[in-house]
Amino acid sequence: MDNLMQRVWRGAPIAGLEWPRIGANGWAAPAMDFSESDSAYTFTAELPGMDKDDIDVSVQDGMLVVSGEKRSELDETRDNIRHSERRYGQFQRAFSLPADAADSKVDAKYNNGVLEITVPRSPGLAKATKVQIR
């Protein structure tokens, strides 16, 4: 039923009925914003309802990898009727880091459901080098 509803409402203009980047487990990978300044690259993701212990940030082979596990549990009783649902799913996002990224100095902060990752730029690495043709 979930798959049918996703196909019916995919791209719907109604708020709350959008399922971006849905994986096989039914969980959406978080959208991430990216910005850069002269001193750093910044990645931001909204992960509401998650605990910081359920989120992993790592740098592997020049890639910034953000992964985690979302859990959703509903257990309510009304008028002698009990409704209980549990859903679990994992997500992962990976980004290639630019050559001037100081990947050993990555900093991550999680506050009020917002994950902010800062990757400083290495001042010694040039953005581009002009090569003379002989």
Short mmCIF file of C-alpha atoms in Angstrom, two decimals:
data_model
loop_
_atom_site.label_atom_id
_atom_site.label_comp_id
_atom_site.label_asym_id
_atom_site.label_seq_id
_atom_site.Cartn_x
_atom_site.Cartn_y
_atom_site.Cartn_z
CA MET A 1 0.00 0.00 0.00
CA ASP A 2 2.86 2.39 0.81
CA ASN A 3 4.39 1.83 -2.63
CA LEU A 4 1.05 2.55 -4.30
CA MET A 5 0.60 5.77 -2.33
CA GLN A 6 4.16 6.85 -3.14
CA ARG A 7 3.53 6.37 -6.85
CA VAL A 8 0.21 8.22 -6.68
CA TRP A 9 1.51 11.21 -4.67
CA ARG A 10 5.11 11.44 -5.98
CA GLY A 11 5.77 15.06 -6.77
CA ALA A 12 2.40 16.16 -5.42
CA PRO A 13 2.25 19.87 -4.59
CA ILE A 14 0.58 19.11 -1.26
CA ALA A 15 2.88 19.71 1.71
CA GLY A 16 3.85 16.56 3.57
CA LEU A 17 3.15 14.25 0.65
CA GLU A 18 6.59 14.36 -0.93
CA TRP A 19 8.96 11.38 -0.66
CA PRO A 20 12.36 12.45 -2.01
CA ARG A 21 15.02 9.80 -2.66
CA ILE A 22 13.07 6.88 -1.21
CA GLY A 23 15.05 3.70 -0.72
CA ALA A 24 13.86 0.12 -0.83
CA ASN A 25 13.14 0.24 2.89
CA GLY A 26 10.63 3.08 2.48
CA TRP A 27 12.69 5.72 4.28
CA ALA A 28 13.71 8.90 2.52
CA ALA A 29 17.35 9.92 2.55
CA PRO A 30 17.68 13.39 4.04
CA ALA A 31 18.08 16.36 1.74
CA MET A 32 21.38 18.13 2.37
CA ASP A 33 22.29 21.75 1.71
CA PHE A 34 25.82 22.62 0.63
CA SER A 35 27.63 25.95 0.81
CA GLU A 36 31.19 27.09 0.59
CA SER A 37 33.20 30.04 1.80
CA ASP A 38 36.84 31.01 1.45
CA SER A 39 37.68 29.02 4.59
CA ALA A 40 35.32 26.00 4.61
CA TYR A 41 32.66 23.81 3.03
CA THR A 42 29.42 23.38 4.99
CA PHE A 43 26.86 20.59 4.70
CA THR A 44 23.51 20.89 6.51
CA ALA A 45 20.77 18.27 6.91
CA GLU A 46 17.48 18.32 8.79
CA LEU A 47 17.03 15.08 10.74
CA PRO A 48 14.04 15.75 12.99
CA GLY A 49 13.25 13.27 15.71
CA MET A 50 16.62 11.54 15.49
CA ASP A 51 19.07 11.10 18.34
CA LYS A 52 22.67 12.14 17.66
CA ASP A 53 23.78 8.60 18.58
CA ASP A 54 21.79 7.29 15.57
CA ILE A 55 23.83 9.40 13.10
CA ASP A 56 27.31 8.60 11.75
CA VAL A 57 29.59 11.03 9.92
CA SER A 58 32.85 9.80 8.42
CA VAL A 59 35.40 10.60 5.71
CA GLN A 60 36.47 7.66 3.56
CA ASP A 61 38.71 7.89 0.48
CA GLY A 62 37.91 11.55 -0.16
CA MET A 63 34.18 11.06 0.43
CA LEU A 64 32.07 12.59 3.19
CA VAL A 65 29.60 9.90 4.27
CA VAL A 66 26.52 10.64 6.40
CA SER A 67 24.51 7.63 7.49
CA GLY A 68 22.05 6.73 10.17
CA GLU A 69 19.04 4.80 11.25
CA LYS A 70 15.57 6.25 11.60
CA ARG A 71 13.09 4.70 13.97
CA SER A 72 9.39 5.39 14.16
CA GLU A 73 7.08 3.86 16.73
CA LEU A 74 3.39 4.51 17.26
CA ASP A 75 1.46 2.94 20.09
CA GLU A 76 -1.90 4.42 21.05
CA THR A 77 -5.16 3.23 22.50
CA ARG A 78 -8.51 4.98 21.99
CA ASP A 79 -11.98 3.66 22.72
CA ASN A 80 -10.64 0.16 23.49
CA ILE A 81 -8.84 0.01 20.13
CA ARG A 82 -5.07 -0.32 20.11
CA HIS A 83 -3.04 0.92 17.15
CA SER A 84 0.64 -0.03 17.09
CA GLU A 85 3.19 0.41 14.28
CA ARG A 86 6.96 0.23 14.16
CA ARG A 87 9.22 1.18 11.25
CA TYR A 88 12.98 1.11 11.02
CA GLY A 89 15.25 2.04 8.18
CA GLN A 90 18.76 3.11 7.33
CA PHE A 91 19.91 5.93 5.08
CA GLN A 92 23.23 7.01 3.63
CA ARG A 93 24.41 10.03 1.67
CA ALA A 94 27.94 10.39 0.26
CA PHE A 95 29.66 13.43 -1.26
CA SER A 96 33.02 13.74 -3.03
CA LEU A 97 35.17 16.27 -1.21
CA PRO A 98 37.16 18.83 -3.24
CA ALA A 99 40.95 18.51 -3.40
CA ASP A 100 41.49 21.40 -0.97
CA ALA A 101 39.28 19.90 1.76
CA ALA A 102 41.08 19.30 5.07
CA ASP A 103 39.31 15.99 5.64
CA SER A 104 41.20 15.29 8.88
CA LYS A 105 39.64 18.40 10.51
CA VAL A 106 35.95 17.76 9.83
CA ASP A 107 33.61 19.08 12.54
CA ALA A 108 29.98 17.99 13.03
CA LYS A 109 27.33 19.53 15.29
CA TYR A 110 23.79 18.28 15.91
CA ASN A 111 21.28 20.58 17.57
CA ASN A 112 17.46 20.66 17.51
CA GLY A 113 17.24 18.16 14.64
CA VAL A 114 19.76 19.96 12.40
CA LEU A 115 23.11 18.38 11.52
CA GLU A 116 25.82 20.82 10.41
CA ILE A 117 29.13 19.49 9.07
CA THR A 118 32.03 21.85 8.47
CA VAL A 119 35.00 20.80 6.34
CA PRO A 120 37.80 23.38 6.49
CA ARG A 121 39.76 24.25 3.39
CA SER A 122 43.52 23.69 3.44
CA PRO A 123 45.13 27.06 2.76
CA GLY A 124 48.27 25.44 1.30
CA LEU A 125 46.39 23.73 -1.52
CA ALA A 126 45.77 25.84 -4.60
CA LYS A 127 42.34 25.71 -6.21
CA ALA A 128 43.81 25.55 -9.70
CA THR A 129 47.25 25.56 -11.23
CA LYS A 130 48.08 26.96 -14.65
CA VAL A 131 50.14 24.50 -16.67
CA GLN A 132 52.30 25.92 -19.41
CA ILE A 133 52.17 24.06 -22.70
CA ARG A 134 55.55 23.44 -24.32
#
